[in-house]
């Protein structure tokens, strides 16, 4: 740990010297002004949304059955514990349906996992559309928060940088770690709202659950002008081989945050295959990060006019499956519980049938 800290001292100094927050001109200034104006207005009590709904993006792959997509239930619990409900945004939805759901939710979380981050692949295409809609909404004064965790972090980095080769490999699977702050961390929106003890614990104890192969090297963000202009780097982390990567980012002009680490796992994933921190201080981190994101979503005023439509869209309409038991000896288990979703066309047919039944 002492060696890792020594390396970070040198790297943080170099990162600070880069002064990676250049002014890209009038367009960025206008965006920033709109964002700050909207943020300031939301201090009014009457603007607080007491029924926030978060969209969460699904993905293909294990543990979902063939032809289905899934969302790990830990992300849903993470949001529910902070006072939100969830509407799934399926990885095979067409752009027009993604946009429709965007207008019904108050924020979106892009979760961790493993997907191909290139155009033509559902998870990437849906997240790209969400990113585009998020920028457009905020540029027009419609405060809308977006957060990416692990794979979500990586996806936002690829999209914002416009570089599909910006990620590199790290030895950081199953590696609970402390976070090493840059000079932007303490006054950032993400960290400044956390209780001081929570912030201190994240920096001094291995409570940030890192569990990834791909990541964003700190040098890569410094070498990409587009990414430099979009994100502030808040924290760095070091893998087992001493390589440094970005672990927390916050957009400069938009309410967009990204953590390479998993805040949800501390409280809601219990596999023995991973060294997830479960002590009380680590659980508080889960709660406070969830509170931060959902409280941001409370500042958004999107709503679903018809309560029956709202109820039919919630994730509770889908099966919650226990996926925490290994199917065979030696199988690694990632998620205790998961929601499974049939192909979008089947989901659409069911939703349409419900609407027709109500209007009959």
GROMACS .gro file of C-alpha atoms in nm:
model
  360
    1UNK     CA    1   0.000   0.000   0.000
    2UNK     CA    2   0.287   0.239   0.082
    3UNK     CA    3   0.437   0.184  -0.265
    4UNK     CA    4   0.101   0.245  -0.432
    5UNK     CA    5   0.063   0.573  -0.242
    6UNK     CA    6   0.415   0.684  -0.338
    7UNK     CA    7   0.339   0.621  -0.705
    8UNK     CA    8   0.017   0.820  -0.677
    9UNK     CA    9   0.189   1.120  -0.521
   10UNK     CA   10   0.410   1.149  -0.830
   11UNK     CA   11   0.126   1.089  -1.074
   12UNK     CA   12  -0.114   1.330  -0.908
   13UNK     CA   13   0.148   1.601  -0.929
   14UNK     CA   14   0.191   1.533  -1.299
   15UNK     CA   15  -0.184   1.529  -1.354
   16UNK     CA   16  -0.225   1.861  -1.174
   17UNK     CA   17   0.053   2.010  -1.385
   18UNK     CA   18  -0.138   1.921  -1.700
   19UNK     CA   19  -0.416   2.157  -1.588
   20UNK     CA   20  -0.667   1.943  -1.774
   21UNK     CA   21  -0.956   2.181  -1.783
   22UNK     CA   22  -0.911   2.398  -2.090
   23UNK     CA   23  -1.176   2.637  -2.213
   24UNK     CA   24  -1.326   2.516  -2.539
   25UNK     CA   25  -1.508   2.840  -2.609
   26UNK     CA   26  -1.851   2.993  -2.622
   27UNK     CA   27  -2.052   2.672  -2.670
   28UNK     CA   28  -1.914   2.513  -2.354
   29UNK     CA   29  -1.960   2.835  -2.161
   30UNK     CA   30  -2.326   2.854  -2.258
   31UNK     CA   31  -2.379   2.490  -2.159
   32UNK     CA   32  -2.213   2.552  -1.825
   33UNK     CA   33  -2.427   2.860  -1.764
   34UNK     CA   34  -2.748   2.668  -1.832
   35UNK     CA   35  -2.639   2.384  -1.606
   36UNK     CA   36  -2.552   2.617  -1.317
   37UNK     CA   37  -2.869   2.820  -1.361
   38UNK     CA   38  -3.082   2.506  -1.352
   39UNK     CA   39  -2.890   2.375  -1.051
   40UNK     CA   40  -2.943   2.700  -0.859
   41UNK     CA   41  -3.316   2.706  -0.933
   42UNK     CA   42  -3.357   2.359  -0.791
   43UNK     CA   43  -3.298   2.485  -0.438
   44UNK     CA   44  -3.668   2.574  -0.429
   45UNK     CA   45  -3.858   2.317  -0.221
   46UNK     CA   46  -4.151   2.310  -0.457
   47UNK     CA   47  -3.924   2.184  -0.735
   48UNK     CA   48  -3.825   1.868  -0.549
   49UNK     CA   49  -3.964   1.555  -0.713
   50UNK     CA   50  -4.089   1.327  -0.436
   51UNK     CA   51  -4.150   1.031  -0.669
   52UNK     CA   52  -3.825   0.996  -0.867
   53UNK     CA   53  -3.796   0.719  -1.123
   54UNK     CA   54  -3.460   0.606  -1.260
   55UNK     CA   55  -3.401   0.431  -1.589
   56UNK     CA   56  -3.148   0.145  -1.581
   57UNK     CA   57  -3.001  -0.006  -1.898
   58UNK     CA   58  -3.017  -0.385  -1.944
   59UNK     CA   59  -2.756  -0.599  -2.119
   60UNK     CA   60  -2.708  -0.936  -2.285
   61UNK     CA   61  -2.507  -1.223  -2.143
   62UNK     CA   62  -2.477  -1.433  -1.830
   63UNK     CA   63  -2.688  -1.484  -1.620
   64UNK     CA   64  -2.972  -1.402  -1.864
   65UNK     CA   65  -3.132  -1.686  -2.063
   66UNK     CA   66  -3.061  -1.688  -2.436
   67UNK     CA   67  -3.249  -1.412  -2.616
   68UNK     CA   68  -3.306  -1.219  -2.293
   69UNK     CA   69  -3.128  -0.928  -2.128
   70UNK     CA   70  -3.075  -0.868  -1.758
   71UNK     CA   71  -3.015  -0.610  -1.486
   72UNK     CA   72  -2.846  -0.714  -1.163
   73UNK     CA   73  -3.089  -0.650  -0.877
   74UNK     CA   74  -2.817  -0.484  -0.668
   75UNK     CA   75  -2.851  -0.172  -0.885
   76UNK     CA   76  -3.225  -0.167  -0.830
   77UNK     CA   77  -3.188  -0.206  -0.452
   78UNK     CA   78  -2.919   0.064  -0.455
   79UNK     CA   79  -3.168   0.308  -0.607
   80UNK     CA   80  -3.470   0.191  -0.406
   81UNK     CA   81  -3.282   0.241  -0.078
   82UNK     CA   82  -3.234   0.606  -0.175
   83UNK     CA   83  -3.605   0.651  -0.246
   84UNK     CA   84  -3.640   0.584  -0.619
   85UNK     CA   85  -3.820   0.334  -0.838
   86UNK     CA   86  -3.687   0.191  -1.163
   87UNK     CA   87  -3.802   0.159  -1.523
   88UNK     CA   88  -3.582  -0.070  -1.735
   89UNK     CA   89  -3.439   0.055  -2.063
   90UNK     CA   90  -3.374  -0.256  -2.268
   91UNK     CA   91  -3.057  -0.298  -2.472
   92UNK     CA   92  -3.255  -0.396  -2.783
   93UNK     CA   93  -3.497  -0.103  -2.777
   94UNK     CA   94  -3.509   0.116  -3.090
   95UNK     CA   95  -3.398   0.482  -3.057
   96UNK     CA   96  -3.754   0.616  -3.054
   97UNK     CA   97  -3.847   0.397  -2.755
   98UNK     CA   98  -3.529   0.496  -2.571
   99UNK     CA   99  -3.624   0.860  -2.625
  100UNK     CA  100  -3.981   0.798  -2.507
  101UNK     CA  101  -3.859   0.641  -2.184
  102UNK     CA  102  -3.598   0.912  -2.136
  103UNK     CA  103  -3.882   1.165  -2.118
  104UNK     CA  104  -4.057   0.956  -1.850
  105UNK     CA  105  -3.768   0.905  -1.606
  106UNK     CA  106  -3.574   1.148  -1.387
  107UNK     CA  107  -3.225   1.009  -1.435
  108UNK     CA  108  -3.048   0.708  -1.586
  109UNK     CA  109  -2.792   0.463  -1.449
  110UNK     CA  110  -2.569   0.267  -1.687
  111UNK     CA  111  -2.456  -0.040  -1.490
  112UNK     CA  112  -2.149  -0.261  -1.484
  113UNK     CA  113  -2.104  -0.582  -1.679
  114UNK     CA  114  -1.930  -0.685  -2.000
  115UNK     CA  115  -2.037  -0.570  -2.346
  116UNK     CA  116  -1.892  -0.477  -2.685
  117UNK     CA  117  -1.853  -0.098  -2.687
  118UNK     CA  118  -1.895  -0.031  -3.056
  119UNK     CA  119  -2.181   0.089  -3.280
  120UNK     CA  120  -2.412  -0.190  -3.388
  121UNK     CA  121  -2.418  -0.348  -3.043
  122UNK     CA  122  -2.735  -0.288  -2.844
  123UNK     CA  123  -2.596  -0.179  -2.508
  124UNK     CA  124  -2.357   0.068  -2.670
  125UNK     CA  125  -2.616   0.207  -2.911
  126UNK     CA  126  -2.876   0.258  -2.638
  127UNK     CA  127  -2.624   0.427  -2.407
  128UNK     CA  128  -2.505   0.650  -2.693
  129UNK     CA  129  -2.864   0.762  -2.751
  130UNK     CA  130  -2.907   0.827  -2.378
  131UNK     CA  131  -2.586   1.031  -2.372
  132UNK     CA  132  -2.706   1.239  -2.667
  133UNK     CA  133  -3.045   1.298  -2.504
  134UNK     CA  134  -2.883   1.389  -2.171
  135UNK     CA  135  -2.667   1.659  -2.327
  136UNK     CA  136  -2.959   1.797  -2.527
  137UNK     CA  137  -3.190   1.806  -2.224
  138UNK     CA  138  -2.940   1.985  -2.003
  139UNK     CA  139  -2.843   2.228  -2.279
  140UNK     CA  140  -3.210   2.330  -2.289
  141UNK     CA  141  -3.238   2.376  -1.912
  142UNK     CA  142  -3.392   2.035  -1.839
  143UNK     CA  143  -3.171   1.913  -1.553
  144UNK     CA  144  -3.117   1.541  -1.610
  145UNK     CA  145  -2.854   1.330  -1.427
  146UNK     CA  146  -2.668   1.034  -1.577
  147UNK     CA  147  -2.437   0.795  -1.392
  148UNK     CA  148  -2.218   0.512  -1.518
  149UNK     CA  149  -2.075   0.234  -1.300
  150UNK     CA  150  -1.778   0.017  -1.415
  151UNK     CA  151  -1.888  -0.084  -1.767
  152UNK     CA  152  -2.106   0.228  -1.757
  153UNK     CA  153  -1.796   0.435  -1.674
  154UNK     CA  154  -1.609   0.278  -1.965
  155UNK     CA  155  -1.900   0.330  -2.204
  156UNK     CA  156  -1.931   0.699  -2.118
  157UNK     CA  157  -1.554   0.740  -2.159
  158UNK     CA  158  -1.565   0.585  -2.507
  159UNK     CA  159  -1.867   0.790  -2.614
  160UNK     CA  160  -1.742   1.122  -2.475
  161UNK     CA  161  -1.392   1.074  -2.617
  162UNK     CA  162  -1.520   0.956  -2.958
  163UNK     CA  163  -1.239   0.701  -2.943
  164UNK     CA  164  -1.318   0.329  -2.940
  165UNK     CA  165  -0.958   0.242  -2.854
  166UNK     CA  166  -0.919   0.466  -2.551
  167UNK     CA  167  -0.955   0.185  -2.295
  168UNK     CA  168  -0.671  -0.048  -2.196
  169UNK     CA  169  -0.638  -0.356  -1.978
  170UNK     CA  170  -0.573  -0.352  -1.604
  171UNK     CA  171  -0.530  -0.616  -1.336
  172UNK     CA  172  -0.812  -0.488  -1.118
  173UNK     CA  173  -1.063  -0.770  -1.092
  174UNK     CA  174  -1.178  -0.832  -0.735
  175UNK     CA  175  -0.962  -0.553  -0.596
  176UNK     CA  176  -1.126  -0.342  -0.322
  177UNK     CA  177  -0.914  -0.027  -0.307
  178UNK     CA  178  -0.882   0.321  -0.163
  179UNK     CA  179  -0.931   0.613  -0.401
  180UNK     CA  180  -0.655   0.869  -0.459
  181UNK     CA  181  -0.801   1.219  -0.505
  182UNK     CA  182  -0.693   1.480  -0.757
  183UNK     CA  183  -0.715   1.849  -0.673
  184UNK     CA  184  -1.066   1.850  -0.825
  185UNK     CA  185  -1.212   1.591  -0.589
  186UNK     CA  186  -1.290   1.774  -0.267
  187UNK     CA  187  -1.488   2.056  -0.429
  188UNK     CA  188  -1.660   1.836  -0.686
  189UNK     CA  189  -2.036   1.793  -0.677
  190UNK     CA  190  -1.994   1.418  -0.635
  191UNK     CA  191  -1.766   1.417  -0.332
  192UNK     CA  192  -1.856   1.750  -0.170
  193UNK     CA  193  -2.208   1.631  -0.081
  194UNK     CA  194  -2.086   1.311   0.087
  195UNK     CA  195  -2.046   1.322   0.465
  196UNK     CA  196  -1.683   1.399   0.547
  197UNK     CA  197  -1.630   1.062   0.714
  198UNK     CA  198  -1.755   0.878   0.405
  199UNK     CA  199  -1.521   1.078   0.182
  200UNK     CA  200  -1.233   1.017   0.421
  201UNK     CA  201  -1.301   0.642   0.432
  202UNK     CA  202  -1.304   0.619   0.053
  203UNK     CA  203  -0.961   0.780   0.041
  204UNK     CA  204  -0.797   0.588   0.324
  205UNK     CA  205  -0.956   0.241   0.327
  206UNK     CA  206  -1.016  -0.029   0.063
  207UNK     CA  207  -1.390   0.033   0.043
  208UNK     CA  208  -1.422   0.110  -0.331
  209UNK     CA  209  -1.498  -0.227  -0.492
  210UNK     CA  210  -1.297  -0.241  -0.815
  211UNK     CA  211  -1.382  -0.536  -1.037
  212UNK     CA  212  -1.278  -0.475  -1.396
  213UNK     CA  213  -1.036  -0.571  -1.671
  214UNK     CA  214  -1.073  -0.267  -1.896
  215UNK     CA  215  -1.014   0.084  -1.773
  216UNK     CA  216  -0.911   0.438  -1.859
  217UNK     CA  217  -0.541   0.505  -1.809
  218UNK     CA  218  -0.476   0.845  -1.653
  219UNK     CA  219  -0.245   0.924  -1.946
  220UNK     CA  220  -0.518   0.838  -2.197
  221UNK     CA  221  -0.756   1.103  -2.069
  222UNK     CA  222  -0.478   1.362  -2.067
  223UNK     CA  223  -0.398   1.281  -2.431
  224UNK     CA  224  -0.757   1.308  -2.555
  225UNK     CA  225  -0.862   1.676  -2.592
  226UNK     CA  226  -1.230   1.589  -2.630
  227UNK     CA  227  -1.238   1.388  -2.308
  228UNK     CA  228  -1.023   1.645  -2.126
  229UNK     CA  229  -1.274   1.912  -2.214
  230UNK     CA  230  -1.571   1.705  -2.100
  231UNK     CA  231  -1.471   1.536  -1.772
  232UNK     CA  232  -1.287   1.636  -1.457
  233UNK     CA  233  -1.083   1.350  -1.314
  234UNK     CA  234  -1.171   1.323  -0.944
  235UNK     CA  235  -0.983   1.010  -0.833
  236UNK     CA  236  -0.722   0.766  -0.954
  237UNK     CA  237  -0.659   0.405  -0.853
  238UNK     CA  238  -0.375   0.156  -0.898
  239UNK     CA  239  -0.404  -0.203  -1.016
  240UNK     CA  240  -0.202  -0.497  -0.887
  241UNK     CA  241   0.078  -0.425  -1.131
  242UNK     CA  242   0.116  -0.063  -1.025
  243UNK     CA  243  -0.062   0.080  -1.331
  244UNK     CA  244  -0.274   0.389  -1.271
  245UNK     CA  245  -0.627   0.437  -1.402
  246UNK     CA  246  -0.908   0.689  -1.358
  247UNK     CA  247  -1.162   0.568  -1.102
  248UNK     CA  248  -1.405   0.861  -1.065
  249UNK     CA  249  -1.504   1.130  -1.317
  250UNK     CA  250  -1.752   1.416  -1.321
  251UNK     CA  251  -1.860   1.610  -1.627
  252UNK     CA  252  -1.758   1.974  -1.621
  253UNK     CA  253  -2.076   2.118  -1.770
  254UNK     CA  254  -2.335   1.845  -1.714
  255UNK     CA  255  -2.475   1.640  -1.422
  256UNK     CA  256  -2.294   1.328  -1.544
  257UNK     CA  257  -2.082   1.116  -1.310
  258UNK     CA  258  -1.895   0.790  -1.354
  259UNK     CA  259  -1.729   0.548  -1.113
  260UNK     CA  260  -1.507   0.264  -1.225
  261UNK     CA  261  -1.579   0.117  -0.880
  262UNK     CA  262  -1.906  -0.040  -0.765
  263UNK     CA  263  -2.087   0.148  -0.484
  264UNK     CA  264  -2.383  -0.094  -0.499
  265UNK     CA  265  -2.191  -0.415  -0.427
  266UNK     CA  266  -2.094  -0.335  -0.067
  267UNK     CA  267  -2.451  -0.371   0.055
  268UNK     CA  268  -2.618  -0.594  -0.201
  269UNK     CA  269  -2.384  -0.861  -0.341
  270UNK     CA  270  -2.275  -1.152  -0.119
  271UNK     CA  271  -2.081  -1.396  -0.337
  272UNK     CA  272  -1.785  -1.563  -0.168
  273UNK     CA  273  -1.597  -1.541  -0.498
  274UNK     CA  274  -1.530  -1.171  -0.441
  275UNK     CA  275  -1.369  -0.977  -0.156
  276UNK     CA  276  -1.650  -0.723  -0.134
  277UNK     CA  277  -1.623  -0.501   0.176
  278UNK     CA  278  -1.930  -0.550   0.397
  279UNK     CA  279  -1.831  -0.371   0.716
  280UNK     CA  280  -2.065  -0.095   0.841
  281UNK     CA  281  -1.850   0.191   0.706
  282UNK     CA  282  -1.853   0.034   0.359
  283UNK     CA  283  -2.231  -0.007   0.370
  284UNK     CA  284  -2.270   0.364   0.445
  285UNK     CA  285  -2.078   0.438   0.124
  286UNK     CA  286  -2.340   0.244  -0.074
  287UNK     CA  287  -2.618   0.443   0.090
  288UNK     CA  288  -2.461   0.787   0.052
  289UNK     CA  289  -2.364   0.744  -0.314
  290UNK     CA  290  -2.717   0.622  -0.386
  291UNK     CA  291  -2.857   0.924  -0.203
  292UNK     CA  292  -2.638   1.156  -0.409
  293UNK     CA  293  -2.764   1.023  -0.741
  294UNK     CA  294  -3.131   0.994  -0.648
  295UNK     CA  295  -3.131   1.340  -0.488
  296UNK     CA  296  -3.003   1.472  -0.818
  297UNK     CA  297  -3.287   1.292  -0.994
  298UNK     CA  298  -3.535   1.463  -0.761
  299UNK     CA  299  -3.442   1.788  -0.934
  300UNK     CA  300  -3.580   1.660  -1.264
  301UNK     CA  301  -3.948   1.718  -1.338
  302UNK     CA  302  -4.023   1.448  -1.598
  303UNK     CA  303  -4.338   1.259  -1.507
  304UNK     CA  304  -4.579   0.996  -1.635
  305UNK     CA  305  -4.922   1.153  -1.663
  306UNK     CA  306  -5.121   0.831  -1.630
  307UNK     CA  307  -5.063   0.630  -1.312
  308UNK     CA  308  -5.163   0.302  -1.479
  309UNK     CA  309  -4.900   0.360  -1.749
  310UNK     CA  310  -4.644   0.429  -1.477
  311UNK     CA  311  -4.725   0.108  -1.294
  312UNK     CA  312  -4.704  -0.097  -1.614
  313UNK     CA  313  -4.357   0.038  -1.696
  314UNK     CA  314  -4.193  -0.033  -1.359
  315UNK     CA  315  -3.937  -0.310  -1.326
  316UNK     CA  316  -4.168  -0.495  -1.085
  317UNK     CA  317  -4.355  -0.630  -1.388
  318UNK     CA  318  -4.060  -0.858  -1.461
  319UNK     CA  319  -3.927  -1.168  -1.288
  320UNK     CA  320  -3.674  -1.129  -1.008
  321UNK     CA  321  -3.463  -1.445  -1.015
  322UNK     CA  322  -3.224  -1.583  -0.755
  323UNK     CA  323  -2.895  -1.613  -0.945
  324UNK     CA  324  -2.661  -1.640  -0.648
  325UNK     CA  325  -2.636  -2.017  -0.641
  326UNK     CA  326  -2.368  -2.183  -0.855
  327UNK     CA  327  -2.509  -2.428  -1.113
  328UNK     CA  328  -2.197  -2.645  -1.095
  329UNK     CA  329  -1.892  -2.677  -0.873
  330UNK     CA  330  -1.638  -2.405  -0.938
  331UNK     CA  331  -1.876  -2.169  -1.120
  332UNK     CA  332  -1.822  -1.806  -1.024
  333UNK     CA  333  -2.137  -1.621  -0.928
  334UNK     CA  334  -2.156  -1.245  -0.984
  335UNK     CA  335  -2.508  -1.146  -0.879
  336UNK     CA  336  -2.730  -1.269  -0.598
  337UNK     CA  337  -3.048  -1.167  -0.781
  338UNK     CA  338  -3.122  -1.052  -1.135
  339UNK     CA  339  -3.415  -0.924  -1.340
  340UNK     CA  340  -3.462  -1.091  -1.679
  341UNK     CA  341  -3.628  -0.929  -1.982
  342UNK     CA  342  -3.763  -1.094  -2.299
  343UNK     CA  343  -3.681  -0.934  -2.636
  344UNK     CA  344  -3.820  -0.582  -2.673
  345UNK     CA  345  -4.083  -0.682  -2.930
  346UNK     CA  346  -4.242  -0.922  -2.682
  347UNK     CA  347  -4.230  -0.661  -2.406
  348UNK     CA  348  -4.385  -0.406  -2.641
  349UNK     CA  349  -4.671  -0.642  -2.725
  350UNK     CA  350  -4.747  -0.701  -2.356
  351UNK     CA  351  -4.740  -0.328  -2.278
  352UNK     CA  352  -4.966  -0.251  -2.573
  353UNK     CA  353  -5.213  -0.524  -2.471
  354UNK     CA  354  -5.235  -0.372  -2.123
  355UNK     CA  355  -5.304  -0.026  -2.265
  356UNK     CA  356  -5.576  -0.160  -2.494
  357UNK     CA  357  -5.736  -0.354  -2.209
  358UNK     CA  358  -5.757  -0.038  -1.999
  359UNK     CA  359  -5.914   0.163  -2.279
  360UNK     CA  360  -6.169  -0.107  -2.369
   0.00000   0.00000   0.00000
